[in-house]
Structure formats: C-alpha cells, structure tokens
Amino acid sequence: MATTDGRTPSTRGSHFSTDGATERRDTAPSHAEHAQPAEAPAALGTVSAPRSALSGSRVSSRTAAATRRAGSRRVQRDETARRQSRAPFFALAFVAVAVVVGFVLVVIPALTGSTGEGETQEVVAGNTVTITVPEGSGAAAVADALFDAGAIANKSEFLSEVRRTNAEASLKSGTYEIVTGTDQSDIIAMLTTGPVMAVSFTIPEGYTLAQIAAVVEQEANIPSSDFLAQAKASAYVDDYPFLADVTDDSLEGYLFPKTYGFPTSDVTADDVIRAMLDQFQTEVASIDFSAAIASIQERYGITVNEDDIITMASIIEREAATDEQRADIASVFYNRLEIGMMLQSDATLVYSLGRDVTADDLKVDDPYNTYTREGLTPTPICSPGLPSIQAAANPSETSYLYFYITPDTATFSETYDEHTQSW
C-alpha cells in the first residue's frame, strides 16, 4: 500500500479471503316608474295638504322624513365606501414606507458594513498593536478589528478608502503588527500585501507528531523535546472539547497540517500547538461527527467515537495516493472491521518502527501491527488532511476487502483471488 511521501509501497496484500369558489349573484335595482295620481279638488271647509318638496306627488310628513333619513343613510354609506376603498392604498403606502426605512437602516449597512461606522475615536500614535484577520473576512470585519485595536479613528473613513482603492477583494488573512498613527492608506497597503511573519513553516498532510516537532525546532527554534512534552491532550482538553476521547494523552492526529505564521520570533510551543488546534477545529467544523458515528454503527454494526474516526483518517492518509481513492480505502477498512478481519496496513507498523517494514516485521507483536492485532491502532498514526477525515466519516458503500495502490495504479477487489491478479 502506498504512502503520501511517494515511497513504493509493499506489494504484500491482505492474505485473508472472505465467504463471504363561491357563486356570485348581482341583484339589479328595479327601474319601474310609479304613475302619479291626478290631484283631487279640495273639499269645502278643508285646507289642502301642502305638496311635498321632495317629489311631485303628495306625501305625508312622516314619509318625507323617512325619505330624508334614507337619503342621509345613503350618503353615509357612500362616504364609508369611499373611505374603505381608500384603506388598501393607505396600507400599501405604510408598507412601502416601512420597507424603505428597513432597507436604509438594515440592508444598506449590512451590504456596506457601515453599522456603527460613524463613531470616531482618538488614535494615540506610537503604540504597536496586533490584529488577526481570519480567512474569508470582509472589509467591515477588518475595520472592526482595526478600530477595536485603536489603529484607526473612524471605520467609515477606512471603508471609504478601501472602496475607493478597490482593495476589498485583495485583503489578506493573517496576523499583523501595526503601529498606531500609521496612515490608513499604508495600513490598507499592508493588508493587501499580506502579513510579514517572523516565523513561518508548513506541515504537510501525513506528518507525525515527531516530524512536526522537528519542523518546529528548525523553523521556530523550539526544542523538539519541549514541543513533545507540551503536546499533551490533558493540557488542552478544557479549551478544545474535541480532545475528550483522545487516548494515551497524545495530540497525534490533531495538529492540523497547514502553513502557519507568527508575527514575532518570541513564539512558544504552546503558541504553536494552540494555533494548530484552532485550525483543526476550523477545518472539521463542517463535519457532523454525531451523524457519522450513527451512520457507521448502522452500516457496519461497529461502535466508534470521534477519536476513532480521526485514527481511521490517519491510516487512510498514509495509504492513499489521491483524494479520489480515500472514500474507497475507508470502505475497505470498515468492511474488514465489520467481519472481524485485520486491517493489515503496512503504514501502521511503519509508524511504530519508524522505517519500512520487512516480511519478518509483519509477525512482530506490536500494538500498531495491524497484521497481528485486530481493530484500529491505539492512536492516530499521523495528522490527516480534511479529505481523509471526510472519507473516514463518510466511506463509500462497497463490498471491497482489498486494495493495491502504487503511484500510478489503484485497484480495489472483493476477493483475494481478484486481489492477487492486481499485482
């Protein structure tokens, strides 16, 4: 099986085979006209009733009053109808005003990062402050960090200059040391150039804790013995709960492989370890470990915890040559665990011995010899990259029990006979 450092893997395969709507009606008003009766002559000795002023016919005062009341009610109804017809327009106008106000007060500040930008403070020149710009931060977040550190007087002015110079897309993450009183155009130039680090080093995927300590010693001038003595899970579990399941008090597998930089040379082992644990926490935030644990239990009938998944990821890291192979490699190992078959990975014994293995080594009684010990190794065997952790949390669904990988070839097989044909 191949390792990531390009060494030609042992061609020893696993030597275990398996058997294994409402209707609307309109009522039209009546248009029939009532004929007016001919006026009768007044009787002698009587007084004619006065003619109604409301119509050409004679009506009683009671009828006239009723008519006037009816007319009044009709006027009131018409006025009410007019008010009701105008009500939706008032409501729409109110909603429109509310939307405009909300846009001005909420949306525009969110888009421009202008919330609270008007505040101004006095900048005391000559102080050195340190700010950290997380990866993916926008100009508003950078302005907040600078303002909080006392490096700029006004966030709005800073953001206006960033927009004027089209610098927002070029702002680089990292840790910066800034002397207060520096002109904001110079600060922007510094942020677009990137941080100048006194100490910088890169940890590749697949490095062991001992290899990491050697790099730190060379690049940060921290003795490897001091680094290894500090790299204990018990010293950090209170701040990093994901270390709760770690065995042997080891941080093996949890110091995330990446490039790290520190603005001063006065860096300690604790500084380095915390930076690497912070990075691990950031990288795996997208993985739902609880769901992964439940899925593995359901699919393979085996119980694992987060540390087991990282251990599996570390073995995958040392066996895979490409990212595309990782999920299939994970499926091979989980399939073997399901049926009680040994993992038979040379990489685990290489970790323990610190060298390539021989045929005789495969019989050695060693906790990391997966040719003689069932299950996973006691600890991870290296620091896996994110693709390997993702593969360990979500393996492919296959029936593979074997694989043979070289720098140029990858073959997965279900039976030992198929496996032997691959090499």
CSV table of C-alpha atoms in Angstrom, one decimal:
chain,number,residue,atom,x,y,z
A,1,MET,CA,0.0,0.0,0.0
A,2,ALA,CA,1.3,3.4,-1.0
A,3,THR,CA,2.1,6.3,1.3
A,4,THR,CA,1.9,10.0,0.6
A,5,ASP,CA,5.6,10.5,0.6
A,6,GLY,CA,6.0,8.7,-2.7
A,7,ARG,CA,7.8,5.6,-1.3
A,8,THR,CA,6.9,2.5,-3.3
A,9,PRO,CA,4.5,0.6,-1.1
A,10,SER,CA,5.0,-3.0,-0.1
A,11,THR,CA,3.2,-5.3,-2.6
A,12,ARG,CA,2.1,-7.5,0.2
A,13,GLY,CA,-1.7,-7.6,0.0
A,14,SER,CA,-4.0,-8.8,2.6
A,15,HIS,CA,-3.9,-12.6,2.8
A,16,PHE,CA,-7.3,-13.2,4.2
A,17,SER,CA,-10.2,-14.3,1.9
A,18,THR,CA,-13.9,-14.0,2.7
A,19,ASP,CA,-17.1,-16.1,2.1
A,20,GLY,CA,-18.1,-14.2,2.2
A,21,ALA,CA,-65.3,29.3,-5.0
A,22,THR,CA,-68.4,31.0,-4.2
A,23,GLU,CA,-71.0,31.7,-6.9
A,24,ARG,CA,-71.8,35.4,-7.4
A,25,ARG,CA,-75.3,36.9,-7.9
A,26,ASP,CA,-76.0,40.6,-8.9
A,27,THR,CA,-79.4,42.0,-7.9
A,28,ALA,CA,-80.3,44.9,-10.2
A,29,PRO,CA,-82.4,47.7,-8.7
A,30,SER,CA,-86.0,48.0,-10.0
A,31,HIS,CA,-86.5,50.6,-12.7
A,32,ALA,CA,-90.3,50.6,-12.8
A,33,GLU,CA,-91.7,54.2,-12.5
A,34,HIS,CA,-94.7,54.8,-10.3
A,35,ALA,CA,-97.5,56.8,-12.0
A,36,GLN,CA,-98.5,60.0,-10.1
A,37,PRO,CA,-102.3,60.1,-9.2
A,38,ALA,CA,-104.4,63.0,-10.5
A,39,GLU,CA,-104.8,65.8,-7.9
A,40,ALA,CA,-108.4,65.8,-6.4
A,41,PRO,CA,-110.1,69.1,-5.8
A,42,ALA,CA,-110.1,70.3,-2.2
A,43,ALA,CA,-113.3,69.8,-0.2
A,44,LEU,CA,-115.1,72.9,1.0
A,45,GLY,CA,-114.3,73.9,4.5
A,46,THR,CA,-111.0,72.0,4.4
A,47,VAL,CA,-107.4,73.1,3.9
A,48,SER,CA,-105.4,71.3,1.2
A,49,ALA,CA,-102.3,69.4,2.5
A,50,PRO,CA,-99.2,71.1,1.4
A,51,ARG,CA,-97.4,69.5,-1.6
A,52,SER,CA,-94.2,67.7,-0.7
A,53,ALA,CA,-91.0,69.5,-1.7
A,54,LEU,CA,-89.4,66.1,-2.3
A,55,SER,CA,-91.4,65.0,-5.2
A,56,GLY,CA,-94.2,65.9,-7.5
A,57,SER,CA,-96.7,63.6,-5.6
A,58,ARG,CA,-98.3,64.2,-2.3
A,59,VAL,CA,-96.6,62.5,0.6
A,60,SER,CA,-97.1,62.6,4.3
A,61,SER,CA,-94.6,64.4,6.6
A,62,ARG,CA,-93.8,61.0,8.0
A,63,THR,CA,-93.0,59.7,4.5
A,64,ALA,CA,-90.9,62.7,3.8
A,65,ALA,CA,-88.9,62.3,7.0
A,66,ALA,CA,-88.3,58.7,6.2
A,67,THR,CA,-87.2,59.6,2.7
A,68,ARG,CA,-84.7,62.2,4.1
A,69,ARG,CA,-83.4,59.7,6.6
A,70,ALA,CA,-82.9,57.1,3.8
A,71,GLY,CA,-81.0,59.7,1.8
A,72,SER,CA,-78.9,60.6,4.7
A,73,ARG,CA,-78.0,56.9,5.3
A,74,ARG,CA,-77.2,56.5,1.6
A,75,VAL,CA,-74.8,59.5,1.8
A,76,GLN,CA,-73.2,57.9,4.9
A,77,ARG,CA,-72.8,54.6,3.1
A,78,ASP,CA,-71.3,56.2,0.1
A,79,GLU,CA,-68.8,58.1,2.4
A,80,THR,CA,-68.0,54.8,4.2
A,81,ALA,CA,-67.4,53.0,0.9
A,82,ARG,CA,-65.1,55.7,-0.2
A,83,ARG,CA,-63.1,55.5,3.0
A,84,GLN,CA,-63.0,51.7,2.7
A,85,SER,CA,-61.9,51.9,-0.9
A,86,ARG,CA,-59.0,54.2,0.1
A,87,ALA,CA,-57.9,52.0,3.1
A,88,PRO,CA,-55.8,49.5,1.0
A,89,PHE,CA,-53.9,52.4,-0.6
A,90,PHE,CA,-53.1,53.7,2.9
A,91,ALA,CA,-51.9,50.2,4.0
A,92,LEU,CA,-49.8,49.8,0.9
A,93,ALA,CA,-48.3,53.2,1.4
A,94,PHE,CA,-47.4,52.3,5.0
A,95,VAL,CA,-45.8,49.1,4.0
A,96,ALA,CA,-43.8,50.8,1.3
A,97,VAL,CA,-42.5,53.4,3.8
A,98,ALA,CA,-41.6,50.6,6.2
A,99,VAL,CA,-39.7,48.7,3.5
A,100,VAL,CA,-37.7,51.8,2.5
A,101,VAL,CA,-36.9,52.6,6.2
A,102,GLY,CA,-35.8,49.0,6.8
A,103,PHE,CA,-33.7,49.0,3.6
A,104,VAL,CA,-32.0,52.2,4.7
A,105,LEU,CA,-31.4,51.1,8.3
A,106,VAL,CA,-30.6,47.4,7.9
A,107,VAL,CA,-29.9,46.3,4.3
A,108,ILE,CA,-27.6,49.1,3.2
A,109,PRO,CA,-25.5,48.9,6.5
A,110,ALA,CA,-25.2,45.1,6.1
A,111,LEU,CA,-24.0,45.4,2.5
A,112,THR,CA,-21.6,48.2,3.1
A,113,GLY,CA,-20.5,47.2,6.6
A,114,SER,CA,-21.5,50.7,7.8
A,115,THR,CA,-23.2,49.7,11.1
A,116,GLY,CA,-21.7,51.9,13.8
A,117,GLU,CA,-19.2,53.4,11.4
A,118,GLY,CA,-19.9,56.9,12.4
A,119,GLU,CA,-18.2,56.5,15.7
A,120,THR,CA,-14.9,58.3,16.0
A,121,GLN,CA,-12.1,57.8,18.5
A,122,GLU,CA,-8.8,59.4,19.1
A,123,VAL,CA,-5.8,57.3,17.9
A,124,VAL,CA,-2.8,57.5,20.2
A,125,ALA,CA,0.3,57.3,17.9
A,126,GLY,CA,3.3,55.2,18.6
A,127,ASN,CA,1.7,52.0,20.1
A,128,THR,CA,2.3,48.6,18.4
A,129,VAL,CA,-1.0,46.6,18.2
A,130,THR,CA,-1.6,43.1,16.8
A,131,ILE,CA,-4.7,42.3,14.8
A,132,THR,CA,-5.7,39.0,13.3
A,133,VAL,CA,-7.8,38.8,10.1
A,134,PRO,CA,-9.5,35.4,9.9
A,135,GLU,CA,-9.7,33.8,6.5
A,136,GLY,CA,-12.7,35.0,4.5
A,137,SER,CA,-13.1,38.2,6.4
A,138,GLY,CA,-14.6,41.2,4.6
A,139,ALA,CA,-13.6,44.8,4.8
A,140,ALA,CA,-16.2,45.5,7.6
A,141,ALA,CA,-14.7,42.8,9.8
A,142,VAL,CA,-11.2,44.2,9.2
A,143,ALA,CA,-12.4,47.7,10.0
A,144,ASP,CA,-13.9,46.4,13.3
A,145,ALA,CA,-10.6,44.7,14.2
A,146,LEU,CA,-8.6,47.9,13.5
A,147,PHE,CA,-11.0,50.1,15.3
A,148,ASP,CA,-11.1,47.9,18.4
A,149,ALA,CA,-7.3,47.8,18.4
A,150,GLY,CA,-7.1,51.6,18.3
A,151,ALA,CA,-5.4,51.6,14.9
A,152,ILE,CA,-7.9,53.7,13.1
A,153,ALA,CA,-10.1,56.6,14.2
A,154,ASN,CA,-13.2,56.0,12.1
A,155,LYS,CA,-14.5,52.8,10.4
A,156,SER,CA,-16.5,54.7,7.8
A,157,GLU,CA,-13.5,56.6,6.6
A,158,PHE,CA,-11.4,53.5,6.5
A,159,LEU,CA,-14.1,51.6,4.5
A,160,SER,CA,-14.5,54.6,2.1
A,161,GLU,CA,-10.8,54.4,1.4
A,162,VAL,CA,-10.9,50.6,0.9
A,163,ARG,CA,-13.8,51.1,-1.6
A,164,ARG,CA,-12.1,54.0,-3.4
A,165,THR,CA,-9.0,51.9,-4.0
A,166,ASN,CA,-10.9,48.7,-4.8
A,167,ALA,CA,-8.9,46.9,-2.2
A,168,GLU,CA,-11.5,44.8,-0.5
A,169,ALA,CA,-11.0,41.7,-2.7
A,170,SER,CA,-7.3,41.9,-2.1
A,171,LEU,CA,-7.3,42.0,1.8
A,172,LYS,CA,-5.3,39.0,3.1
A,173,SER,CA,-5.9,37.0,6.2
A,174,GLY,CA,-3.2,36.6,8.8
A,175,THR,CA,-1.8,38.3,11.9
A,176,TYR,CA,-0.4,41.9,11.6
A,177,GLU,CA,1.5,44.2,13.8
A,178,ILE,CA,0.5,47.8,13.2
A,179,VAL,CA,2.0,51.0,14.7
A,180,THR,CA,-0.9,53.2,15.7
A,181,GLY,CA,-0.9,56.5,13.9
A,182,THR,CA,0.1,54.8,10.6
A,183,ASP,CA,-1.8,56.4,7.7
A,184,GLN,CA,-4.8,54.3,6.7
A,185,SER,CA,-3.7,54.1,3.1
A,186,ASP,CA,-0.5,52.5,4.4
A,187,ILE,CA,-2.5,50.1,6.6
A,188,ILE,CA,-4.5,49.1,3.5
A,189,ALA,CA,-1.3,48.5,1.5
A,190,MET,CA,-0.1,46.3,4.3
A,191,LEU,CA,-3.3,44.3,4.4
A,192,THR,CA,-3.3,43.7,0.7
A,193,THR,CA,0.4,42.7,0.7
A,194,GLY,CA,-0.1,40.2,3.4
A,195,PRO,CA,1.5,39.7,6.8
A,196,VAL,CA,5.2,39.6,7.3
A,197,MET,CA,5.9,36.7,9.6
A,198,ALA,CA,8.9,36.4,11.8
A,199,VAL,CA,8.3,32.6,12.0
A,200,SER,CA,6.6,30.6,9.2
A,201,PHE,CA,6.5,26.9,8.5
A,202,THR,CA,4.4,24.3,6.6
A,203,ILE,CA,3.3,21.0,8.0
A,204,PRO,CA,2.4,18.5,5.2
A,205,GLU,CA,-0.5,16.1,5.4
A,206,GLY,CA,0.6,12.8,6.9
A,207,TYR,CA,3.3,14.2,9.2
A,208,THR,CA,3.6,12.5,12.6
A,209,LEU,CA,3.9,14.4,15.9
A,210,ALA,CA,7.6,13.7,15.9
A,211,GLN,CA,8.0,15.1,12.4
A,212,ILE,CA,6.0,18.2,13.3
A,213,ALA,CA,8.3,18.7,16.4
A,214,ALA,CA,11.3,18.5,14.1
A,215,VAL,CA,10.0,21.2,11.8
A,216,VAL,CA,9.0,23.5,14.7
A,217,GLU,CA,12.5,23.1,16.1
A,218,GLN,CA,14.1,24.0,12.8
A,219,GLU,CA,11.9,26.9,11.9
A,220,ALA,CA,10.8,28.3,15.3
A,221,ASN,CA,13.9,27.4,17.3
A,222,ILE,CA,11.8,25.5,19.9
A,223,PRO,CA,13.5,22.3,21.0
A,224,SER,CA,11.6,19.2,19.8
A,225,SER,CA,11.7,17.7,23.2
A,226,ASP,CA,10.0,20.8,24.7
A,227,PHE,CA,7.4,20.7,22.0
A,228,LEU,CA,6.6,17.0,22.5
A,229,ALA,CA,6.5,17.5,26.3
A,230,GLN,CA,3.9,20.2,25.8
A,231,ALA,CA,1.8,18.3,23.2
A,232,LYS,CA,-0.4,16.5,25.7
A,233,ALA,CA,-4.2,16.3,25.3
A,234,SER,CA,-4.8,16.8,29.0
A,235,ALA,CA,-3.2,20.3,28.8
A,236,TYR,CA,-5.8,21.4,26.2
A,237,VAL,CA,-9.0,19.4,26.6
A,238,ASP,CA,-10.6,22.2,28.7
A,239,ASP,CA,-10.3,24.6,25.8
A,240,TYR,CA,-10.8,22.1,23.0
A,241,PRO,CA,-13.6,19.6,23.8
A,242,PHE,CA,-13.0,17.5,20.7
A,243,LEU,CA,-9.9,16.1,22.6
A,244,ALA,CA,-12.2,14.4,25.2
A,245,ASP,CA,-12.0,10.9,23.5
A,246,VAL,CA,-8.2,11.0,22.9
A,247,THR,CA,-6.3,8.0,24.2
A,248,ASP,CA,-2.7,7.9,25.6
A,249,ASP,CA,-2.9,11.7,26.3
A,250,SER,CA,-1.5,12.2,22.8
A,251,LEU,CA,-2.2,15.0,20.3
A,252,GLU,CA,-1.1,12.8,17.4
A,253,GLY,CA,-3.5,13.4,14.6
A,254,TYR,CA,-4.9,16.7,15.9
A,255,LEU,CA,-2.2,19.2,14.9
A,256,PHE,CA,-3.7,20.2,11.6
A,257,PRO,CA,-1.4,20.1,8.6
A,258,LYS,CA,-1.2,23.6,7.1
A,259,THR,CA,1.1,26.7,6.7
A,260,TYR,CA,1.5,28.7,9.9
A,261,GLY,CA,2.9,32.1,10.5
A,262,PHE,CA,3.7,34.1,13.7
A,263,PRO,CA,4.5,37.8,13.7
A,264,THR,CA,7.2,37.6,16.3
A,265,SER,CA,10.1,35.2,16.8
A,266,ASP,CA,9.3,35.0,20.5
A,267,VAL,CA,6.9,32.1,19.9
A,268,THR,CA,6.4,29.2,22.3
A,269,ALA,CA,5.4,25.6,21.9
A,270,ASP,CA,2.1,26.5,23.5
A,271,ASP,CA,1.5,29.2,20.9
A,272,VAL,CA,2.2,26.7,18.0
A,273,ILE,CA,0.1,24.0,19.5
A,274,ARG,CA,-2.9,26.3,20.1
A,275,ALA,CA,-2.7,27.7,16.5
A,276,MET,CA,-2.7,24.1,15.1
A,277,LEU,CA,-5.6,23.0,17.4
A,278,ASP,CA,-7.5,26.2,16.4
A,279,GLN,CA,-7.0,25.2,12.7
A,280,PHE,CA,-8.2,21.7,13.3
A,281,GLN,CA,-11.4,23.0,14.9
A,282,THR,CA,-12.0,25.3,12.0
A,283,GLU,CA,-11.3,22.7,9.4
A,284,VAL,CA,-13.6,20.0,10.8
A,285,ALA,CA,-16.5,22.3,11.7
A,286,SER,CA,-18.3,21.2,8.6
A,287,ILE,CA,-18.3,17.5,9.6
A,288,ASP,CA,-21.2,16.2,11.6
A,289,PHE,CA,-19.4,13.6,13.7
A,290,SER,CA,-22.6,12.6,15.6
A,291,ALA,CA,-24.3,11.7,12.3
A,292,ALA,CA,-21.1,9.9,11.1
A,293,ILE,CA,-20.9,7.8,14.2
A,294,ALA,CA,-24.6,6.8,13.9
A,295,SER,CA,-24.2,6.0,10.2
A,296,ILE,CA,-21.1,3.8,10.8
A,297,GLN,CA,-23.0,2.0,13.5
A,298,GLU,CA,-25.9,1.4,11.3
A,299,ARG,CA,-23.9,0.3,8.2
A,300,TYR,CA,-21.2,-1.8,9.8
A,301,GLY,CA,-22.5,-2.7,13.2
A,302,ILE,CA,-19.4,-1.2,14.9
A,303,THR,CA,-19.2,1.4,17.6
A,304,VAL,CA,-16.8,4.3,17.1
A,305,ASN,CA,-16.1,7.7,18.6
A,306,GLU,CA,-14.6,10.9,17.2
A,307,ASP,CA,-11.1,9.8,18.0
A,308,ASP,CA,-11.6,6.5,16.2
A,309,ILE,CA,-12.7,8.5,13.1
A,310,ILE,CA,-9.5,10.6,13.3
A,311,THR,CA,-7.5,7.4,13.7
A,312,MET,CA,-9.1,5.8,10.7
A,313,ALA,CA,-8.5,9.1,8.8
A,314,SER,CA,-4.8,9.0,9.7
A,315,ILE,CA,-4.4,5.4,8.2
A,316,ILE,CA,-6.3,6.5,5.1
A,317,GLU,CA,-3.9,9.5,4.8
A,318,ARG,CA,-0.9,7.2,4.8
A,319,GLU,CA,-2.4,4.7,2.3
A,320,ALA,CA,-4.0,7.0,-0.3
A,321,ALA,CA,-2.2,8.5,-3.3
A,322,THR,CA,-5.1,10.7,-4.4
A,323,ASP,CA,-8.2,12.2,-2.9
A,324,GLU,CA,-10.4,10.1,-5.2
A,325,GLN,CA,-9.2,6.9,-3.5
A,326,ARG,CA,-9.8,7.9,0.1
A,327,ALA,CA,-13.5,7.0,0.4
A,328,ASP,CA,-13.0,3.6,-1.2
A,329,ILE,CA,-10.0,2.9,1.1
A,330,ALA,CA,-12.2,3.8,4.1
A,331,SER,CA,-14.8,1.3,2.9
A,332,VAL,CA,-12.2,-1.5,2.7
A,333,PHE,CA,-11.1,-0.9,6.3
A,334,TYR,CA,-14.7,-0.6,7.6
A,335,ASN,CA,-15.8,-3.7,5.7
A,336,ARG,CA,-12.9,-5.6,7.4
A,337,LEU,CA,-13.8,-4.3,10.9
A,338,GLU,CA,-17.4,-5.4,10.3
A,339,ILE,CA,-16.4,-9.0,9.7
A,340,GLY,CA,-13.5,-9.1,12.3
A,341,MET,CA,-10.8,-9.1,9.7
A,342,MET,CA,-7.5,-7.4,10.5
A,343,LEU,CA,-6.7,-4.2,8.7
A,344,GLN,CA,-3.3,-5.4,7.6
A,345,SER,CA,-1.9,-1.9,6.8
A,346,ASP,CA,1.9,-1.6,6.4
A,347,ALA,CA,1.5,2.1,7.3
A,348,THR,CA,0.6,1.4,10.9
A,349,LEU,CA,3.7,-0.6,11.5
A,350,VAL,CA,5.9,1.9,9.7
A,351,TYR,CA,4.6,4.4,12.3
A,352,SER,CA,5.7,2.3,15.2
A,353,LEU,CA,9.0,1.2,13.7
A,354,GLY,CA,9.9,4.5,12.1
A,355,ARG,CA,11.1,2.7,8.9
A,356,ASP,CA,9.9,0.5,6.1
A,357,VAL,CA,8.7,-2.9,7.1
A,358,THR,CA,10.0,-6.3,6.1
A,359,ALA,CA,8.3,-9.7,5.9
A,360,ASP,CA,9.7,-10.6,9.3
A,361,ASP,CA,8.3,-7.4,10.8
A,362,LEU,CA,4.7,-8.5,9.9
A,363,LYS,CA,4.9,-11.1,12.7
A,364,VAL,CA,6.2,-8.7,15.4
A,365,ASP,CA,4.0,-8.3,18.5
A,366,ASP,CA,3.4,-4.5,18.3
A,367,PRO,CA,0.3,-2.5,19.3
A,368,TYR,CA,0.5,-0.8,15.9
A,369,ASN,CA,0.9,-4.1,13.9
A,370,THR,CA,-2.4,-4.5,12.2
A,371,TYR,CA,-1.3,-7.8,10.8
A,372,THR,CA,-1.4,-9.4,14.3
A,373,ARG,CA,-3.8,-7.0,16.2
A,374,GLU,CA,-7.5,-6.6,15.4
A,375,GLY,CA,-9.2,-3.3,15.2
A,376,LEU,CA,-7.8,0.2,15.0
A,377,THR,CA,-4.4,1.4,16.3
A,378,PRO,CA,-4.2,2.8,19.8
A,379,THR,CA,-3.8,6.4,18.5
A,380,PRO,CA,-3.8,8.1,15.1
A,381,ILE,CA,-0.6,7.5,13.1
A,382,CYS,CA,-0.2,11.0,11.6
A,383,SER,CA,-2.0,14.3,11.1
A,384,PRO,CA,-4.6,13.6,8.3
A,385,GLY,CA,-5.8,16.3,5.9
A,386,LEU,CA,-9.5,17.2,5.6
A,387,PRO,CA,-10.2,14.9,2.6
A,388,SER,CA,-9.1,11.9,4.7
A,389,ILE,CA,-11.2,12.9,7.7
A,390,GLN,CA,-14.2,13.4,5.4
A,391,ALA,CA,-13.6,9.9,3.9
A,392,ALA,CA,-13.4,8.3,7.4
A,393,ALA,CA,-16.6,10.0,8.4
A,394,ASN,CA,-18.4,9.1,5.2
A,395,PRO,CA,-16.9,6.0,3.4
A,396,SER,CA,-18.1,4.7,0.1
A,397,GLU,CA,-20.6,1.9,0.1
A,398,THR,CA,-18.7,-1.0,-1.4
A,399,SER,CA,-18.0,-4.7,-0.9
A,400,TYR,CA,-14.3,-4.2,-1.3
A,401,LEU,CA,-11.9,-6.0,1.1
A,402,TYR,CA,-8.6,-5.4,-0.7
A,403,PHE,CA,-6.8,-2.7,-2.5
A,404,TYR,CA,-3.4,-2.4,-4.2
A,405,ILE,CA,-2.1,1.2,-4.8
A,406,THR,CA,1.0,2.4,-6.4
A,407,PRO,CA,1.9,6.0,-7.5
A,408,ASP,CA,0.4,5.0,-10.9
A,409,THR,CA,-2.3,2.4,-10.2
A,410,ALA,CA,-5.2,1.8,-7.8
A,411,THR,CA,-7.1,-1.5,-7.8
A,412,PHE,CA,-9.9,-2.4,-5.4
A,413,SER,CA,-11.1,-6.0,-5.1
A,414,GLU,CA,-13.8,-8.0,-3.3
A,415,THR,CA,-11.9,-11.4,-3.2
A,416,TYR,CA,-8.3,-12.4,-2.5
A,417,ASP,CA,-8.1,-14.1,-6.0
A,418,GLU,CA,-9.1,-10.8,-7.6
A,419,HIS,CA,-6.6,-9.0,-5.4
A,420,THR,CA,-3.7,-11.2,-6.4
A,421,GLN,CA,-4.4,-10.5,-10.1
A,422,SER,CA,-3.8,-6.8,-9.4
A,423,TRP,CA,-0.1,-7.3,-8.7
